[in-house]
mmCIF file of N, CA and C in Angstrom:
data_model
loop_
_atom_site.group_PDB
_atom_site.id
_atom_site.type_symbol
_atom_site.label_atom_id
_atom_site.label_comp_id
_atom_site.label_asym_id
_atom_site.label_seq_id
_atom_site.Cartn_x
_atom_site.Cartn_y
_atom_site.Cartn_z
ATOM 1 N N MET A 1 4.053 -29.175 4.210
ATOM 2 C CA MET A 1 3.412 -27.881 4.167
ATOM 3 C C MET A 1 4.299 -26.815 4.799
ATOM 4 N N GLU A 2 5.096 -27.213 5.766
ATOM 5 C CA GLU A 2 5.987 -26.263 6.428
ATOM 6 C C GLU A 2 6.974 -25.685 5.421
ATOM 7 N N LYS A 3 7.125 -24.401 5.446
ATOM 8 C CA LYS A 3 8.129 -23.739 4.616
ATOM 9 C C LYS A 3 9.186 -23.197 5.567
ATOM 10 N N ASP A 4 10.226 -22.649 5.019
ATOM 11 C CA ASP A 4 11.270 -22.128 5.888
ATOM 12 C C ASP A 4 10.889 -20.754 6.448
ATOM 13 N N LEU A 5 11.629 -20.344 7.447
ATOM 14 C CA LEU A 5 11.360 -19.099 8.151
ATOM 15 C C LEU A 5 11.378 -17.898 7.214
ATOM 16 N N ASP A 6 12.323 -17.863 6.294
ATOM 17 C CA ASP A 6 12.418 -16.737 5.353
ATOM 18 C C ASP A 6 11.160 -16.614 4.495
ATOM 19 N N PHE A 7 10.605 -17.745 4.077
ATOM 20 C CA PHE A 7 9.369 -17.723 3.285
ATOM 21 C C PHE A 7 8.265 -17.008 4.049
ATOM 22 N N TRP A 8 8.051 -17.393 5.306
ATOM 23 C CA TRP A 8 6.966 -16.817 6.096
ATOM 24 C C TRP A 8 7.229 -15.346 6.420
ATOM 25 N N ARG A 9 8.488 -15.004 6.659
ATOM 26 C CA ARG A 9 8.811 -13.600 6.934
ATOM 27 C C ARG A 9 8.571 -12.734 5.699
ATOM 28 N N GLU A 10 8.924 -13.245 4.532
ATOM 29 C CA GLU A 10 8.669 -12.504 3.290
ATOM 30 C C GLU A 10 7.169 -12.343 3.063
ATOM 31 N N LYS A 11 6.421 -13.370 3.361
ATOM 32 C CA LYS A 11 4.961 -13.298 3.216
ATOM 33 C C LYS A 11 4.382 -12.255 4.170
ATOM 34 N N ILE A 12 4.857 -12.240 5.413
ATOM 35 C CA ILE A 12 4.404 -11.253 6.392
ATOM 36 C C ILE A 12 4.781 -9.846 5.934
ATOM 37 N N ASP A 13 6.001 -9.670 5.419
ATOM 38 C CA ASP A 13 6.420 -8.350 4.930
ATOM 39 C C ASP A 13 5.505 -7.866 3.808
ATOM 40 N N ALA A 14 5.162 -8.759 2.893
ATOM 41 C CA ALA A 14 4.275 -8.388 1.787
ATOM 42 C C ALA A 14 2.886 -8.015 2.306
ATOM 43 N N LEU A 15 2.389 -8.764 3.272
ATOM 44 C CA LEU A 15 1.095 -8.440 3.871
ATOM 45 C C LEU A 15 1.151 -7.108 4.611
ATOM 46 N N ASP A 16 2.255 -6.859 5.320
ATOM 47 C CA ASP A 16 2.414 -5.575 6.007
ATOM 48 C C ASP A 16 2.370 -4.411 5.021
ATOM 49 N N ASP A 17 2.991 -4.582 3.856
ATOM 50 C CA ASP A 17 2.956 -3.548 2.819
ATOM 51 C C ASP A 17 1.511 -3.262 2.405
ATOM 52 N N GLN A 18 0.731 -4.313 2.207
ATOM 53 C CA GLN A 18 -0.672 -4.156 1.806
ATOM 54 C C GLN A 18 -1.489 -3.502 2.913
ATOM 55 N N ILE A 19 -1.256 -3.924 4.155
ATOM 56 C CA ILE A 19 -1.988 -3.347 5.286
ATOM 57 C C ILE A 19 -1.697 -1.859 5.391
ATOM 58 N N LEU A 20 -0.426 -1.473 5.256
ATOM 59 C CA LEU A 20 -0.068 -0.059 5.337
ATOM 60 C C LEU A 20 -0.736 0.742 4.225
ATOM 61 N N ASP A 21 -0.734 0.207 3.009
ATOM 62 C CA ASP A 21 -1.416 0.890 1.897
ATOM 63 C C ASP A 21 -2.902 1.070 2.207
ATOM 64 N N LEU A 22 -3.538 0.026 2.728
ATOM 65 C CA LEU A 22 -4.966 0.095 3.052
ATOM 66 C C LEU A 22 -5.235 1.062 4.200
ATOM 67 N N LEU A 23 -4.365 1.080 5.197
ATOM 68 C CA LEU A 23 -4.546 2.019 6.312
ATOM 69 C C LEU A 23 -4.449 3.460 5.822
ATOM 70 N N ASN A 24 -3.514 3.728 4.920
ATOM 71 C CA ASN A 24 -3.392 5.081 4.386
ATOM 72 C C ASN A 24 -4.573 5.449 3.492
ATOM 73 N N GLU A 25 -5.083 4.488 2.755
ATOM 74 C CA GLU A 25 -6.283 4.736 1.948
ATOM 75 C C GLU A 25 -7.474 5.031 2.869
ATOM 76 N N ARG A 26 -7.586 4.279 3.956
ATOM 77 C CA ARG A 26 -8.657 4.506 4.930
ATOM 78 C C ARG A 26 -8.509 5.884 5.564
ATOM 79 N N ALA A 27 -7.270 6.284 5.849
ATOM 80 C CA ALA A 27 -7.016 7.598 6.444
ATOM 81 C C ALA A 27 -7.444 8.709 5.483
ATOM 82 N N ARG A 28 -7.170 8.539 4.201
ATOM 83 C CA ARG A 28 -7.619 9.540 3.223
ATOM 84 C C ARG A 28 -9.143 9.625 3.201
ATOM 85 N N CYS A 29 -9.807 8.495 3.291
ATOM 86 C CA CYS A 29 -11.278 8.494 3.359
ATOM 87 C C CYS A 29 -11.759 9.205 4.618
ATOM 88 N N ALA A 30 -11.095 8.953 5.751
ATOM 89 C CA ALA A 30 -11.470 9.602 7.006
ATOM 90 C C ALA A 30 -11.315 11.119 6.894
ATOM 91 N N LEU A 31 -10.261 11.574 6.212
ATOM 92 C CA LEU A 31 -10.086 13.013 6.017
ATOM 93 C C LEU A 31 -11.234 13.593 5.193
ATOM 94 N N SER A 32 -11.673 12.865 4.184
ATOM 95 C CA SER A 32 -12.809 13.329 3.378
ATOM 96 C C SER A 32 -14.078 13.394 4.216
ATOM 97 N N VAL A 33 -14.293 12.383 5.046
ATOM 98 C CA VAL A 33 -15.445 12.372 5.951
ATOM 99 C C VAL A 33 -15.367 13.561 6.903
ATOM 100 N N GLY A 34 -14.173 13.817 7.430
ATOM 101 C CA GLY A 34 -13.990 14.942 8.341
ATOM 102 C C GLY A 34 -14.320 16.268 7.685
ATOM 103 N N LYS A 35 -13.927 16.449 6.432
ATOM 104 C CA LYS A 35 -14.238 17.686 5.704
ATOM 105 C C LYS A 35 -15.748 17.864 5.563
ATOM 106 N N ILE A 36 -16.428 16.779 5.257
ATOM 107 C CA ILE A 36 -17.889 16.837 5.116
ATOM 108 C C ILE A 36 -18.528 17.180 6.460
ATOM 109 N N LYS A 37 -18.063 16.546 7.525
ATOM 110 C CA LYS A 37 -18.606 16.841 8.860
ATOM 111 C C LYS A 37 -18.414 18.309 9.208
ATOM 112 N N LEU A 38 -17.223 18.843 8.939
ATOM 113 C CA LEU A 38 -16.973 20.256 9.239
ATOM 114 C C LEU A 38 -17.877 21.167 8.409
ATOM 115 N N ALA A 39 -18.024 20.855 7.131
ATOM 116 C CA ALA A 39 -18.866 21.663 6.238
ATOM 117 C C ALA A 39 -20.322 21.639 6.679
ATOM 118 N N GLU A 40 -20.755 20.516 7.242
ATOM 119 C CA GLU A 40 -22.149 20.375 7.677
ATOM 120 C C GLU A 40 -22.320 20.655 9.162
ATOM 121 N N ASP A 41 -21.242 21.158 9.791
ATOM 122 C CA ASP A 41 -21.245 21.509 11.212
ATOM 123 C C ASP A 41 -21.665 20.326 12.089
ATOM 124 N N LEU A 42 -21.121 19.161 11.780
ATOM 125 C CA LEU A 42 -21.385 17.951 12.549
ATOM 126 C C LEU A 42 -20.180 17.664 13.437
ATOM 127 N N PRO A 43 -20.377 17.010 14.567
ATOM 128 C CA PRO A 43 -19.225 16.661 15.417
ATOM 129 C C PRO A 43 -18.341 15.633 14.714
ATOM 130 N N LEU A 44 -17.041 15.748 14.938
ATOM 131 C CA LEU A 44 -16.123 14.788 14.329
ATOM 132 C C LEU A 44 -16.272 13.409 14.951
ATOM 133 N N HIS A 45 -16.471 13.351 16.255
ATOM 134 C CA HIS A 45 -16.607 12.066 16.938
ATOM 135 C C HIS A 45 -18.048 11.594 16.855
ATOM 136 N N ALA A 46 -18.236 10.400 16.331
ATOM 137 C CA ALA A 46 -19.566 9.809 16.180
ATOM 138 C C ALA A 46 -19.565 8.438 16.865
ATOM 139 N N PRO A 47 -19.826 8.412 18.184
ATOM 140 C CA PRO A 47 -19.763 7.145 18.922
ATOM 141 C C PRO A 47 -20.676 6.060 18.355
ATOM 142 N N GLU A 48 -21.830 6.459 17.828
ATOM 143 C CA GLU A 48 -22.748 5.458 17.280
ATOM 144 C C GLU A 48 -22.143 4.787 16.047
ATOM 145 N N ARG A 49 -21.406 5.547 15.242
ATOM 146 C CA ARG A 49 -20.733 4.984 14.061
ATOM 147 C C ARG A 49 -19.618 4.040 14.506
ATOM 148 N N GLU A 50 -18.877 4.438 15.536
ATOM 149 C CA GLU A 50 -17.814 3.591 16.072
ATOM 150 C C GLU A 50 -18.384 2.246 16.538
ATOM 151 N N THR A 51 -19.509 2.294 17.221
ATOM 152 C CA THR A 51 -20.163 1.067 17.689
ATOM 153 C C THR A 51 -20.566 0.187 16.514
ATOM 154 N N LEU A 52 -21.120 0.805 15.468
ATOM 155 C CA LEU A 52 -21.510 0.038 14.277
ATOM 156 C C LEU A 52 -20.304 -0.649 13.642
ATOM 157 N N ILE A 53 -19.197 0.081 13.533
ATOM 158 C CA ILE A 53 -17.988 -0.491 12.937
ATOM 159 C C ILE A 53 -17.493 -1.670 13.765
ATOM 160 N N LEU A 54 -17.398 -1.486 15.079
ATOM 161 C CA LEU A 54 -16.883 -2.548 15.945
ATOM 162 C C LEU A 54 -17.801 -3.769 15.952
ATOM 163 N N ASN A 55 -19.103 -3.551 15.916
ATOM 164 C CA ASN A 55 -20.036 -4.678 15.836
ATOM 165 C C ASN A 55 -19.890 -5.412 14.509
ATOM 166 N N ARG A 56 -19.705 -4.646 13.433
ATOM 167 C CA ARG A 56 -19.515 -5.250 12.107
ATOM 168 C C ARG A 56 -18.247 -6.099 12.078
ATOM 169 N N ILE A 57 -17.170 -5.583 12.668
ATOM 170 C CA ILE A 57 -15.909 -6.326 12.724
ATOM 171 C C ILE A 57 -16.095 -7.631 13.486
ATOM 172 N N ARG A 58 -16.820 -7.553 14.584
ATOM 173 C CA ARG A 58 -17.085 -8.757 15.388
ATOM 174 C C ARG A 58 -17.838 -9.805 14.558
ATOM 175 N N GLU A 59 -18.815 -9.344 13.783
ATOM 176 C CA GLU A 59 -19.601 -10.270 12.964
ATOM 177 C C GLU A 59 -18.782 -10.871 11.821
ATOM 178 N N LEU A 60 -17.880 -10.079 11.253
ATOM 179 C CA LEU A 60 -17.097 -10.531 10.100
ATOM 180 C C LEU A 60 -15.901 -11.401 10.485
ATOM 181 N N ASN A 61 -15.425 -11.237 11.703
ATOM 182 C CA ASN A 61 -14.196 -11.913 12.103
ATOM 183 C C ASN A 61 -14.356 -13.432 12.110
ATOM 184 N N GLY A 62 -13.473 -14.081 11.368
ATOM 185 C CA GLY A 62 -13.484 -15.538 11.318
ATOM 186 C C GLY A 62 -12.259 -16.173 11.958
ATOM 187 N N GLY A 63 -11.454 -15.354 12.651
ATOM 188 C CA GLY A 63 -10.280 -15.865 13.342
ATOM 189 C C GLY A 63 -9.114 -16.104 12.401
ATOM 190 N N PRO A 64 -7.991 -16.423 12.941
ATOM 191 C CA PRO A 64 -7.737 -16.878 14.296
ATOM 192 C C PRO A 64 -7.666 -15.766 15.348
ATOM 193 N N LEU A 65 -7.714 -14.494 14.932
ATOM 194 C CA LEU A 65 -7.781 -13.438 15.944
ATOM 195 C C LEU A 65 -9.084 -13.574 16.715
ATOM 196 N N SER A 66 -9.019 -13.362 18.016
ATOM 197 C CA SER A 66 -10.257 -13.352 18.799
ATOM 198 C C SER A 66 -11.062 -12.114 18.420
ATOM 199 N N HIS A 67 -12.350 -12.143 18.722
ATOM 200 C CA HIS A 67 -13.191 -10.973 18.463
ATOM 201 C C HIS A 67 -12.652 -9.760 19.200
ATOM 202 N N GLU A 68 -12.211 -9.978 20.427
ATOM 203 C CA GLU A 68 -11.700 -8.878 21.239
ATOM 204 C C GLU A 68 -10.438 -8.283 20.629
ATOM 205 N N ALA A 69 -9.554 -9.145 20.128
ATOM 206 C CA ALA A 69 -8.314 -8.672 19.508
ATOM 207 C C ALA A 69 -8.617 -7.867 18.245
ATOM 208 N N ALA A 70 -9.520 -8.377 17.420
ATOM 209 C CA ALA A 70 -9.888 -7.670 16.192
ATOM 210 C C ALA A 70 -10.508 -6.316 16.529
ATOM 211 N N GLN A 71 -11.355 -6.281 17.550
ATOM 212 C CA GLN A 71 -11.983 -5.023 17.942
ATOM 213 C C GLN A 71 -10.957 -4.050 18.519
ATOM 214 N N ARG A 72 -9.982 -4.543 19.274
ATOM 215 C CA ARG A 72 -8.930 -3.654 19.799
ATOM 216 C C ARG A 72 -8.146 -3.013 18.662
ATOM 217 N N ILE A 73 -7.817 -3.797 17.647
ATOM 218 C CA ILE A 73 -7.077 -3.272 16.498
ATOM 219 C C ILE A 73 -7.906 -2.194 15.800
ATOM 220 N N PHE A 74 -9.178 -2.479 15.564
ATOM 221 C CA PHE A 74 -10.014 -1.510 14.863
ATOM 222 C C PHE A 74 -10.330 -0.297 15.729
ATOM 223 N N ARG A 75 -10.407 -0.475 17.024
ATOM 224 C CA ARG A 75 -10.591 0.675 17.913
ATOM 225 C C ARG A 75 -9.403 1.624 17.772
ATOM 226 N N GLN A 76 -8.208 1.064 17.676
ATOM 227 C CA GLN A 76 -7.003 1.893 17.490
ATOM 228 C C GLN A 76 -7.032 2.590 16.133
ATOM 229 N N ILE A 77 -7.457 1.888 15.107
ATOM 230 C CA ILE A 77 -7.571 2.487 13.774
ATOM 231 C C ILE A 77 -8.574 3.642 13.812
ATOM 232 N N ILE A 78 -9.696 3.429 14.456
ATOM 233 C CA ILE A 78 -10.714 4.472 14.577
ATOM 234 C C ILE A 78 -10.158 5.666 15.350
ATOM 235 N N ASP A 79 -9.468 5.405 16.457
ATOM 236 C CA ASP A 79 -8.884 6.488 17.258
ATOM 237 C C ASP A 79 -7.899 7.311 16.438
ATOM 238 N N GLU A 80 -7.057 6.644 15.666
ATOM 239 C CA GLU A 80 -6.073 7.365 14.845
ATOM 240 C C GLU A 80 -6.759 8.135 13.718
ATOM 241 N N SER A 81 -7.831 7.595 13.175
ATOM 242 C CA SER A 81 -8.585 8.306 12.137
ATOM 243 C C SER A 81 -9.205 9.574 12.706
ATOM 244 N N LEU A 82 -9.780 9.477 13.893
ATOM 245 C CA LEU A 82 -10.370 10.647 14.541
ATOM 246 C C LEU A 82 -9.291 11.687 14.838
ATOM 247 N N ARG A 83 -8.150 11.232 15.324
ATOM 248 C CA ARG A 83 -7.045 12.150 15.613
ATOM 249 C C ARG A 83 -6.609 12.876 14.338
ATOM 250 N N LEU A 84 -6.550 12.157 13.232
ATOM 251 C CA LEU A 84 -6.195 12.751 11.947
ATOM 252 C C LEU A 84 -7.232 13.791 11.531
ATOM 253 N N GLU A 85 -8.516 13.459 11.681
ATOM 254 C CA GLU A 85 -9.587 14.413 11.357
ATOM 255 C C GLU A 85 -9.474 15.663 12.222
ATOM 256 N N GLU A 86 -9.227 15.480 13.517
ATOM 257 C CA GLU A 86 -9.115 16.619 14.442
ATOM 258 C C GLU A 86 -7.909 17.484 14.102
ATOM 259 N N ASP A 87 -6.775 16.853 13.814
ATOM 260 C CA ASP A 87 -5.580 17.612 13.455
ATOM 261 C C ASP A 87 -5.824 18.411 12.171
ATOM 262 N N HIS A 88 -6.481 17.800 11.223
ATOM 263 C CA HIS A 88 -6.770 18.494 9.961
ATOM 264 C C HIS A 88 -7.736 19.645 10.197
ATOM 265 N N ALA A 89 -8.741 19.415 11.044
ATOM 266 C CA ALA A 89 -9.712 20.475 11.355
ATOM 267 C C ALA A 89 -9.013 21.647 12.044
ATOM 268 N N ASP A 90 -8.087 21.345 12.953
ATOM 269 C CA ASP A 90 -7.335 22.393 13.640
ATOM 270 C C ASP A 90 -6.500 23.212 12.678
ATOM 271 N N SER A 91 -5.923 22.548 11.692
ATOM 272 C CA SER A 91 -5.075 23.258 10.728
ATOM 273 C C SER A 91 -5.910 24.086 9.745
ATOM 274 N N GLU A 92 -7.180 23.736 9.602
ATOM 275 C CA GLU A 92 -8.079 24.479 8.722
ATOM 276 C C GLU A 92 -8.586 25.760 9.373
ATOM 277 N N SER A 93 -8.570 25.794 10.729
ATOM 278 C CA SER A 93 -9.116 26.975 11.404
ATOM 279 C C SER A 93 -8.089 28.025 11.668
#
């Protein structure tokens, strides 16, 4: 079952490409959400939504990442999405 190091590195590179594409797609969605929030005069930061996302990640996680590790990664994704929304809102004003 063991393959050589190059095989696994190529597989990781391909997965990284997919992850980056998905992160950018998620960022575009976050920008759309931010526009709606601004139009409806809602706060950009929604702690209750963040909690829902992190709880959902915990429930979905099947490892080998620990629940805490998966939540840390998604917390960072959420933080960067909020930062993107805030930067876009600042540039709109």
